Amino acid sequence: MVRYSPNHPVPSREQALHALYEAAELEHCLMCTYLYAAFSLKSSVEEGVTAEQLEAITRWKRSILQVAIEEMGHLMSVWNITVALGGAPRVGRSNFPLDPGYLPAGVVVKLAPFNMATLQHFIFLERPADSSEPDGAGFEPERQFVRGASGPRLTPMGLNYDTVGEFYQTLGNGLRLLVEAHGEDGAMCGNAALQLSSAEVSLPGAHKVICLKTALAAFESIITQGEGAQENTENSHYQRFAAIRSEYQALLAADPSFRPAFPAATNPVLRRPPRPEGRVWLEDPDAIATVDLANSAYGLMQRLLAYTYAVPTSDPDKMLSLDLAIGLMHALSPLAERAARLPAGPSNPDCHAGVSFITLRDTAALPPGPGARRFFRERLQQLAEAAVRLSESGDPRTKAAASILSSLQQRADQEFDLSRPAPWAAAPAAPVATTAAATAAAPPSSVQDGVEVVEGEKLTLMFETKRCIHARFCVTGAPKVFLANVQGAWIFPDAMEVDRLVEIAHACPSGAIRYARRDGHADEPTPPVNLASTREAGPYAFRGDLRLNGKPIGFRATLCRCGASKNKPFCDSSHHDIGFDASGEPPTGTAIDALAVRDGPLQVDPQLNGPLRVRGNLEIISGTGRMVARVTSAYLCRCGHSQNKPFCDGSHAKVGFIADGT
């Protein structure tokens, strides 16, 4: 995609997609290099740093990981634009290190541990236009190479650019020309339902691209946030890396022996490389096993992300695939940290191992349907079993990865429905015998503010998908009312005696199921005692006259306490994905005197980047019902890191917990 001139005609759609594929590979590569450096950083004073130095290192790691997350957001923006143009996203990339010319000659991409040279390289990559920042030592181009052709070509070719910001400006100019040539509807002809948005994932780039304006806004956000941002752009990637450099230099001046990271290998490889220059062949058996599992998790993550873009928003596989992909990244992190702490092998005694981020030979999306679901289930089982074997060493990082992978495997087995046909397959013939609900006409229904409302003769059922934690009281206690794993209508309020159905609704801990009676009887009563129970390795389950930031939300709710929910303050089952480990049986405290009043309004106010503030009469109980505390005001941990659970101890500030106050 190039600027218009007599020698460069309007870019074709093929050329536009080619340029977007390069943009995707660039963002993907940067993300991996940032993660690799972050994983090499030390995490305790036992690893040879002082408490003051560790505090700085922890801040740096948090900042670098946040930049990597934002790079993932940039990557998602590029993928959404690609889909908007009618293409499929480029999920793969070339393996590290990249050969000269694959990206412009001034862009060197390789895996390297955190040190001053690597940090300077990051600053150079994120530098603003006209910056005089030099590249880091050891990151000089192998040879100068100028890409591109002297005249117009039908064959798409890469272009030269000095900065990443210049590249995105060129992409935007070409996109304008494409829209001028074909009209907005003609240019943006892709299926928007295949894109990802903030409804599925909480990332800065998760906005659907439906027109030229939204596409250009995505490019501008990338430039402003990171690559090509002006030097005075607050909180840009350039500024964050520069701030780390200043603090690093000060600590080095005070202690020249300061080494904030392990000497992880530069460009580690798992097999003997045909071109050994600039690569470290891993030989240590423990390192090989760890990196092998980490790479396999990374490869499956790519397949799941590609599959996510192959199915529409209405398909349950989309959200499931995305959740599993994010869970795999959580599993990869402790494995990558473990690899950086293991020796590379006898041929390289002075350096450690490191995850090599080997990419698959092809990452194209598997055809949607039972075959893909079976593949994902089988592969997750293989990874989970390998993690169990690896965790036998007792290393806490590999044990954490094994726990996460086990949870992911269980979820895939439960939710990837092998009996559901592919989207293009003909509907199977109706069985001879079936339930009365399935053969009955679907009751009147509508969706209001994300809540499915289904009208029955004697009561109206309401179901709010985003609050559901899959406790399964509905599909097991009222299987004729709530039909599991079916296409189309699945809620039939009249298929069960109404008083019994009301009891099933009351059992729903999340409040996802609510009702309004139409037979003259009273609706759900206010609970006589306000309760908050701690579910084992899971959320808080509240019962009472609940007010969230002053707004009534019903009488039942499950609120996140692991810190990972994408639907905060509500639980979305992310505790399974991250392997959250917290007892549902906290000890009974000293505040157990009986309350004069046990009901009444219960105010829950999530604090910005902090705990849940709860005000009102409340009895906190364990998962088995034992009394933990009776309070009228409390701050409850929701970052997952308090050492005094369920109460907050300030750990959210230490770990950099981020959550809004809504």
PDB file of N, CA and C in Angstrom, residues 168-246:
ATOM      1  N   TYR A 168       2.478   2.959   9.256  1.00  0.00           N
ATOM      2  CA  TYR A 168       1.037   3.032   9.472  1.00  0.00           C
ATOM      3  C   TYR A 168       0.413   4.241   8.779  1.00  0.00           C
ATOM      4  N   GLN A 169       1.139   5.323   8.676  1.00  0.00           N
ATOM      5  CA  GLN A 169       0.627   6.465   7.919  1.00  0.00           C
ATOM      6  C   GLN A 169       0.452   6.097   6.454  1.00  0.00           C
ATOM      7  N   THR A 170       1.398   5.309   5.924  1.00  0.00           N
ATOM      8  CA  THR A 170       1.296   4.850   4.542  1.00  0.00           C
ATOM      9  C   THR A 170       0.103   3.906   4.367  1.00  0.00           C
ATOM     10  N   LEU A 171      -0.108   3.032   5.342  1.00  0.00           N
ATOM     11  CA  LEU A 171      -1.264   2.142   5.277  1.00  0.00           C
ATOM     12  C   LEU A 171      -2.564   2.950   5.237  1.00  0.00           C
ATOM     13  N   GLY A 172      -2.642   3.973   6.060  1.00  0.00           N
ATOM     14  CA  GLY A 172      -3.848   4.803   6.087  1.00  0.00           C
ATOM     15  C   GLY A 172      -4.083   5.516   4.774  1.00  0.00           C
ATOM     16  N   ASN A 173      -3.018   6.052   4.172  1.00  0.00           N
ATOM     17  CA  ASN A 173      -3.156   6.733   2.876  1.00  0.00           C
ATOM     18  C   ASN A 173      -3.649   5.765   1.799  1.00  0.00           C
ATOM     19  N   GLY A 174      -3.091   4.571   1.787  1.00  0.00           N
ATOM     20  CA  GLY A 174      -3.529   3.587   0.806  1.00  0.00           C
ATOM     21  C   GLY A 174      -4.970   3.168   0.998  1.00  0.00           C
ATOM     22  N   LEU A 175      -5.389   3.072   2.259  1.00  0.00           N
ATOM     23  CA  LEU A 175      -6.773   2.685   2.540  1.00  0.00           C
ATOM     24  C   LEU A 175      -7.743   3.764   2.051  1.00  0.00           C
ATOM     25  N   ARG A 176      -7.366   5.023   2.213  1.00  0.00           N
ATOM     26  CA  ARG A 176      -8.207   6.118   1.696  1.00  0.00           C
ATOM     27  C   ARG A 176      -8.386   5.982   0.181  1.00  0.00           C
ATOM     28  N   LEU A 177      -7.286   5.676  -0.507  1.00  0.00           N
ATOM     29  CA  LEU A 177      -7.358   5.538  -1.964  1.00  0.00           C
ATOM     30  C   LEU A 177      -8.227   4.354  -2.362  1.00  0.00           C
ATOM     31  N   LEU A 178      -8.136   3.275  -1.594  1.00  0.00           N
ATOM     32  CA  LEU A 178      -8.945   2.092  -1.906  1.00  0.00           C
ATOM     33  C   LEU A 178     -10.432   2.425  -1.758  1.00  0.00           C
ATOM     34  N   VAL A 179     -10.783   3.181  -0.741  1.00  0.00           N
ATOM     35  CA  VAL A 179     -12.175   3.574  -0.535  1.00  0.00           C
ATOM     36  C   VAL A 179     -12.629   4.535  -1.629  1.00  0.00           C
ATOM     37  N   GLU A 180     -11.750   5.445  -2.042  1.00  0.00           N
ATOM     38  CA  GLU A 180     -12.086   6.355  -3.137  1.00  0.00           C
ATOM     39  C   GLU A 180     -12.373   5.581  -4.420  1.00  0.00           C
ATOM     40  N   ALA A 181     -11.635   4.511  -4.641  1.00  0.00           N
ATOM     41  CA  ALA A 181     -11.780   3.746  -5.882  1.00  0.00           C
ATOM     42  C   ALA A 181     -13.016   2.852  -5.878  1.00  0.00           C
ATOM     43  N   HIS A 182     -13.364   2.269  -4.715  1.00  0.00           N
ATOM     44  CA  HIS A 182     -14.425   1.261  -4.664  1.00  0.00           C
ATOM     45  C   HIS A 182     -15.647   1.699  -3.872  1.00  0.00           C
ATOM     46  N   GLY A 183     -15.578   2.861  -3.234  1.00  0.00           N
ATOM     47  CA  GLY A 183     -16.653   3.250  -2.336  1.00  0.00           C
ATOM     48  C   GLY A 183     -16.494   2.539  -1.007  1.00  0.00           C
ATOM     49  N   GLU A 184     -17.084   3.097   0.038  1.00  0.00           N
ATOM     50  CA  GLU A 184     -16.876   2.512   1.360  1.00  0.00           C
ATOM     51  C   GLU A 184     -17.475   1.114   1.459  1.00  0.00           C
ATOM     52  N   ASP A 185     -18.668   0.912   0.915  1.00  0.00           N
ATOM     53  CA  ASP A 185     -19.283  -0.419   0.975  1.00  0.00           C
ATOM     54  C   ASP A 185     -18.487  -1.429   0.167  1.00  0.00           C
ATOM     55  N   GLY A 186     -17.945  -0.988  -0.961  1.00  0.00           N
ATOM     56  CA  GLY A 186     -17.165  -1.902  -1.785  1.00  0.00           C
ATOM     57  C   GLY A 186     -15.834  -2.251  -1.171  1.00  0.00           C
ATOM     58  N   ALA A 187     -15.188  -1.277  -0.537  1.00  0.00           N
ATOM     59  CA  ALA A 187     -13.889  -1.538   0.085  1.00  0.00           C
ATOM     60  C   ALA A 187     -14.052  -2.338   1.374  1.00  0.00           C
ATOM     61  N   MET A 188     -14.982  -1.921   2.217  1.00  0.00           N
ATOM     62  CA  MET A 188     -15.198  -2.586   3.507  1.00  0.00           C
ATOM     63  C   MET A 188     -16.292  -3.641   3.351  1.00  0.00           C
ATOM     64  N   CYS A 189     -15.982  -4.689   2.609  1.00  0.00           N
ATOM     65  CA  CYS A 189     -16.997  -5.675   2.231  1.00  0.00           C
ATOM     66  C   CYS A 189     -16.966  -6.933   3.090  1.00  0.00           C
ATOM     67  N   GLY A 190     -16.076  -6.990   4.082  1.00  0.00           N
ATOM     68  CA  GLY A 190     -15.956  -8.192   4.892  1.00  0.00           C
ATOM     69  C   GLY A 190     -17.089  -8.344   5.889  1.00  0.00           C
ATOM     70  N   ASN A 191     -17.164  -9.518   6.482  1.00  0.00           N
ATOM     71  CA  ASN A 191     -18.207  -9.848   7.450  1.00  0.00           C
ATOM     72  C   ASN A 191     -17.788  -9.361   8.835  1.00  0.00           C
ATOM     73  N   ALA A 192     -18.440  -8.309   9.327  1.00  0.00           N
ATOM     74  CA  ALA A 192     -18.076  -7.742  10.629  1.00  0.00           C
ATOM     75  C   ALA A 192     -18.307  -8.716  11.775  1.00  0.00           C
ATOM     76  N   ALA A 193     -19.184  -9.694  11.584  1.00  0.00           N
ATOM     77  CA  ALA A 193     -19.461 -10.661  12.648  1.00  0.00           C
ATOM     78  C   ALA A 193     -18.268 -11.567  12.922  1.00  0.00           C
ATOM     79  N   LEU A 194     -17.290 -11.602  12.009  1.00  0.00           N
ATOM     80  CA  LEU A 194     -16.093 -12.413  12.228  1.00  0.00           C
ATOM     81  C   LEU A 194     -15.050 -11.686  13.066  1.00  0.00           C
ATOM     82  N   GLN A 195     -15.185 -10.361  13.205  1.00  0.00           N
ATOM     83  CA  GLN A 195     -14.215  -9.581  13.970  1.00  0.00           C
ATOM     84  C   GLN A 195     -14.413  -9.786  15.469  1.00  0.00           C
ATOM     85  N   LEU A 196     -13.403  -9.364  16.222  1.00  0.00           N
ATOM     86  CA  LEU A 196     -13.497  -9.355  17.673  1.00  0.00           C
ATOM     87  C   LEU A 196     -13.728  -7.936  18.162  1.00  0.00           C
ATOM     88  N   SER A 197     -14.460  -7.804  19.260  1.00  0.00           N
ATOM     89  CA  SER A 197     -14.766  -6.485  19.798  1.00  0.00           C
ATOM     90  C   SER A 197     -14.668  -6.526  21.312  1.00  0.00           C
ATOM     91  N   SER A 198     -14.939  -5.391  21.935  1.00  0.00           N
ATOM     92  CA  SER A 198     -14.876  -5.303  23.395  1.00  0.00           C
ATOM     93  C   SER A 198     -15.917  -6.190  24.066  1.00  0.00           C
ATOM     94  N   ALA A 199     -16.903  -6.654  23.320  1.00  0.00           N
ATOM     95  CA  ALA A 199     -17.884  -7.582  23.895  1.00  0.00           C
ATOM     96  C   ALA A 199     -17.247  -8.933  24.191  1.00  0.00           C
ATOM     97  N   GLU A 200     -16.165  -9.266  23.471  1.00  0.00           N
ATOM     98  CA  GLU A 200     -15.511 -10.557  23.678  1.00  0.00           C
ATOM     99  C   GLU A 200     -14.202 -10.447  24.456  1.00  0.00           C
ATOM    100  N   VAL A 201     -13.492  -9.327  24.323  1.00  0.00           N
ATOM    101  CA  VAL A 201     -12.167  -9.238  24.938  1.00  0.00           C
ATOM    102  C   VAL A 201     -11.886  -7.802  25.346  1.00  0.00           C
ATOM    103  N   SER A 202     -11.192  -7.648  26.468  1.00  0.00           N
ATOM    104  CA  SER A 202     -10.858  -6.319  26.978  1.00  0.00           C
ATOM    105  C   SER A 202      -9.442  -5.958  26.547  1.00  0.00           C
ATOM    106  N   LEU A 203      -9.325  -5.401  25.338  1.00  0.00           N
ATOM    107  CA  LEU A 203      -8.051  -4.945  24.804  1.00  0.00           C
ATOM    108  C   LEU A 203      -8.266  -3.597  24.128  1.00  0.00           C
ATOM    109  N   PRO A 204      -7.243  -2.738  24.113  1.00  0.00           N
ATOM    110  CA  PRO A 204      -7.429  -1.407  23.529  1.00  0.00           C
ATOM    111  C   PRO A 204      -7.778  -1.416  22.048  1.00  0.00           C
ATOM    112  N   GLY A 205      -7.423  -2.476  21.320  1.00  0.00           N
ATOM    113  CA  GLY A 205      -7.718  -2.511  19.898  1.00  0.00           C
ATOM    114  C   GLY A 205      -8.979  -3.267  19.541  1.00  0.00           C
ATOM    115  N   ALA A 206      -9.749  -3.651  20.560  1.00  0.00           N
ATOM    116  CA  ALA A 206     -10.914  -4.503  20.315  1.00  0.00           C
ATOM    117  C   ALA A 206     -12.127  -3.667  19.928  1.00  0.00           C
ATOM    118  N   HIS A 207     -12.068  -3.085  18.747  1.00  0.00           N
ATOM    119  CA  HIS A 207     -13.186  -2.309  18.214  1.00  0.00           C
ATOM    120  C   HIS A 207     -13.442  -2.774  16.786  1.00  0.00           C
ATOM    121  N   LYS A 208     -14.690  -3.024  16.470  1.00  0.00           N
ATOM    122  CA  LYS A 208     -14.999  -3.482  15.122  1.00  0.00           C
ATOM    123  C   LYS A 208     -14.741  -2.371  14.107  1.00  0.00           C
ATOM    124  N   VAL A 209     -14.214  -2.769  12.964  1.00  0.00           N
ATOM    125  CA  VAL A 209     -13.932  -1.840  11.868  1.00  0.00           C
ATOM    126  C   VAL A 209     -15.027  -2.009  10.833  1.00  0.00           C
ATOM    127  N   ILE A 210     -15.839  -0.983  10.668  1.00  0.00           N
ATOM    128  CA  ILE A 210     -16.989  -1.077   9.769  1.00  0.00           C
ATOM    129  C   ILE A 210     -16.978  -0.008   8.686  1.00  0.00           C
ATOM    130  N   CYS A 211     -15.995   0.898   8.745  1.00  0.00           N
ATOM    131  CA  CYS A 211     -15.940   1.984   7.773  1.00  0.00           C
ATOM    132  C   CYS A 211     -14.532   2.547   7.752  1.00  0.00           C
ATOM    133  N   LEU A 212     -14.272   3.479   6.849  1.00  0.00           N
ATOM    134  CA  LEU A 212     -12.950   4.095   6.751  1.00  0.00           C
ATOM    135  C   LEU A 212     -12.589   4.818   8.043  1.00  0.00           C
ATOM    136  N   LYS A 213     -13.551   5.517   8.629  1.00  0.00           N
ATOM    137  CA  LYS A 213     -13.284   6.287   9.841  1.00  0.00           C
ATOM    138  C   LYS A 213     -12.781   5.391  10.966  1.00  0.00           C
ATOM    139  N   THR A 214     -13.431   4.242  11.180  1.00  0.00           N
ATOM    140  CA  THR A 214     -13.001   3.358  12.261  1.00  0.00           C
ATOM    141  C   THR A 214     -11.655   2.713  11.954  1.00  0.00           C
ATOM    142  N   ALA A 215     -11.362   2.462  10.681  1.00  0.00           N
ATOM    143  CA  ALA A 215     -10.061   1.902  10.312  1.00  0.00           C
ATOM    144  C   ALA A 215      -8.946   2.912  10.563  1.00  0.00           C
ATOM    145  N   LEU A 216      -9.162   4.167  10.139  1.00  0.00           N
ATOM    146  CA  LEU A 216      -8.144   5.195  10.340  1.00  0.00           C
ATOM    147  C   LEU A 216      -7.952   5.494  11.819  1.00  0.00           C
ATOM    148  N   ALA A 217      -9.038   5.434  12.590  1.00  0.00           N
ATOM    149  CA  ALA A 217      -8.928   5.647  14.033  1.00  0.00           C
ATOM    150  C   ALA A 217      -8.054   4.564  14.668  1.00  0.00           C
ATOM    151  N   ALA A 218      -8.158   3.328  14.171  1.00  0.00           N
ATOM    152  CA  ALA A 218      -7.335   2.244  14.695  1.00  0.00           C
ATOM    153  C   ALA A 218      -5.861   2.498  14.394  1.00  0.00           C
ATOM    154  N   PHE A 219      -5.545   2.925  13.167  1.00  0.00           N
ATOM    155  CA  PHE A 219      -4.159   3.245  12.812  1.00  0.00           C
ATOM    156  C   PHE A 219      -3.631   4.379  13.685  1.00  0.00           C
ATOM    157  N   GLU A 220      -4.433   5.418  13.869  1.00  0.00           N
ATOM    158  CA  GLU A 220      -3.997   6.575  14.655  1.00  0.00           C
ATOM    159  C   GLU A 220      -3.742   6.176  16.108  1.00  0.00           C
ATOM    160  N   SER A 221      -4.575   5.289  16.638  1.00  0.00           N
ATOM    161  CA  SER A 221      -4.381   4.833  18.008  1.00  0.00           C
ATOM    162  C   SER A 221      -3.060   4.095  18.153  1.00  0.00           C
ATOM    163  N   ILE A 222      -2.715   3.281  17.168  1.00  0.00           N
ATOM    164  CA  ILE A 222      -1.448   2.549  17.209  1.00  0.00           C
ATOM    165  C   ILE A 222      -0.277   3.529  17.203  1.00  0.00           C
ATOM    166  N   ILE A 223      -0.342   4.529  16.328  1.00  0.00           N
ATOM    167  CA  ILE A 223       0.746   5.504  16.222  1.00  0.00           C
ATOM    168  C   ILE A 223       0.883   6.289  17.525  1.00  0.00           C
ATOM    169  N   THR A 224      -0.238   6.745  18.061  1.00  0.00           N
ATOM    170  CA  THR A 224      -0.213   7.593  19.253  1.00  0.00           C
ATOM    171  C   THR A 224       0.226   6.815  20.484  1.00  0.00           C
ATOM    172  N   GLN A 225      -0.247   5.584  20.610  1.00  0.00           N
ATOM    173  CA  GLN A 225       0.045   4.817  21.811  1.00  0.00           C
ATOM    174  C   GLN A 225       1.476   4.309  21.839  1.00  0.00           C
ATOM    175  N   GLY A 226       2.017   3.989  20.714  1.00  0.00           N
ATOM    176  CA  GLY A 226       3.336   3.363  20.753  1.00  0.00           C
ATOM    177  C   GLY A 226       4.236   3.815  19.643  1.00  0.00           C
ATOM    178  N   GLU A 227       4.198   3.130  18.528  1.00  0.00           N
ATOM    179  CA  GLU A 227       5.115   3.352  17.442  1.00  0.00           C
ATOM    180  C   GLU A 227       4.850   4.703  16.781  1.00  0.00           C
ATOM    181  N   GLY A 228       5.881   5.512  16.710  1.00  0.00           N
ATOM    182  CA  GLY A 228       5.763   6.783  16.019  1.00  0.00           C
ATOM    183  C   GLY A 228       5.150   7.876  16.858  1.00  0.00           C
ATOM    184  N   ALA A 229       4.894   7.627  18.166  1.00  0.00           N
ATOM    185  CA  ALA A 229       4.306   8.662  19.000  1.00  0.00           C
ATOM    186  C   ALA A 229       5.299   9.795  19.203  1.00  0.00           C
ATOM    187  N   GLN A 230       4.795  11.007  19.342  1.00  0.00           N
ATOM    188  CA  GLN A 230       5.663  12.142  19.603  1.00  0.00           C
ATOM    189  C   GLN A 230       6.337  11.963  20.957  1.00  0.00           C
ATOM    190  N   GLU A 231       7.517  12.535  21.116  1.00  0.00           N
ATOM    191  CA  GLU A 231       8.289  12.332  22.334  1.00  0.00           C
ATOM    192  C   GLU A 231       7.529  12.770  23.583  1.00  0.00           C
ATOM    193  N   ASN A 232       6.638  13.754  23.439  1.00  0.00           N
ATOM    194  CA  ASN A 232       5.919  14.240  24.610  1.00  0.00           C
ATOM    195  C   ASN A 232       4.561  13.568  24.785  1.00  0.00           C
ATOM    196  N   THR A 233       4.291  12.499  24.018  1.00  0.00           N
ATOM    197  CA  THR A 233       3.031  11.784  24.185  1.00  0.00           C
ATOM    198  C   THR A 233       3.079  11.012  25.494  1.00  0.00           C
ATOM    199  N   GLU A 234       2.247  11.411  26.439  1.00  0.00           N
ATOM    200  CA  GLU A 234       2.278  10.824  27.770  1.00  0.00           C
ATOM    201  C   GLU A 234       1.902   9.346  27.721  1.00  0.00           C
ATOM    202  N   ASN A 235       2.705   8.534  28.410  1.00  0.00           N
ATOM    203  CA  ASN A 235       2.440   7.113  28.572  1.00  0.00           C
ATOM    204  C   ASN A 235       2.563   6.312  27.280  1.00  0.00           C
ATOM    205  N   SER A 236       3.206   6.877  26.268  1.00  0.00           N
ATOM    206  CA  SER A 236       3.456   6.098  25.052  1.00  0.00           C
ATOM    207  C   SER A 236       4.469   5.003  25.360  1.00  0.00           C
ATOM    208  N   HIS A 237       4.573   4.034  24.481  1.00  0.00           N
ATOM    209  CA  HIS A 237       5.555   2.972  24.672  1.00  0.00           C
ATOM    210  C   HIS A 237       6.963   3.553  24.738  1.00  0.00           C
ATOM    211  N   TYR A 238       7.241   4.508  23.883  1.00  0.00           N
ATOM    212  CA  TYR A 238       8.552   5.160  23.891  1.00  0.00           C
ATOM    213  C   TYR A 238       8.838   5.769  25.260  1.00  0.00           C
ATOM    214  N   GLN A 239       7.868   6.507  25.813  1.00  0.00           N
ATOM    215  CA  GLN A 239       8.071   7.166  27.098  1.00  0.00           C
ATOM    216  C   GLN A 239       8.247   6.141  28.222  1.00  0.00           C
ATOM    217  N   ARG A 240       7.500   5.052  28.173  1.00  0.00           N
ATOM    218  CA  ARG A 240       7.607   4.058  29.234  1.00  0.00           C
ATOM    219  C   ARG A 240       8.963   3.361  29.214  1.00  0.00           C
ATOM    220  N   PHE A 241       9.444   3.027  28.015  1.00  0.00           N
ATOM    221  CA  PHE A 241      10.766   2.418  27.922  1.00  0.00           C
ATOM    222  C   PHE A 241      11.860   3.410  28.330  1.00  0.00           C
ATOM    223  N   ALA A 242      11.704   4.669  27.941  1.00  0.00           N
ATOM    224  CA  ALA A 242      12.692   5.685  28.313  1.00  0.00           C
ATOM    225  C   ALA A 242      12.731   5.874  29.829  1.00  0.00           C
ATOM    226  N   ALA A 243      11.575   5.791  30.491  1.00  0.00           N
ATOM    227  CA  ALA A 243      11.535   5.921  31.947  1.00  0.00           C
ATOM    228  C   ALA A 243      12.256   4.754  32.615  1.00  0.00           C
ATOM    229  N   ILE A 244      12.078   3.555  32.084  1.00  0.00           N
ATOM    230  CA  ILE A 244      12.802   2.398  32.615  1.00  0.00           C
ATOM    231  C   ILE A 244      14.302   2.605  32.458  1.00  0.00           C
ATOM    232  N   ARG A 245      14.714   3.125  31.305  1.00  0.00           N
ATOM    233  CA  ARG A 245      16.143   3.362  31.059  1.00  0.00           C
ATOM    234  C   ARG A 245      16.726   4.311  32.101  1.00  0.00           C
ATOM    235  N   SER A 246      16.025   5.396  32.410  1.00  0.00           N
ATOM    236  CA  SER A 246      16.532   6.367  33.382  1.00  0.00           C
ATOM    237  C   SER A 246      16.729   5.724  34.755  1.00  0.00           C
TER     238      SER A 246
END
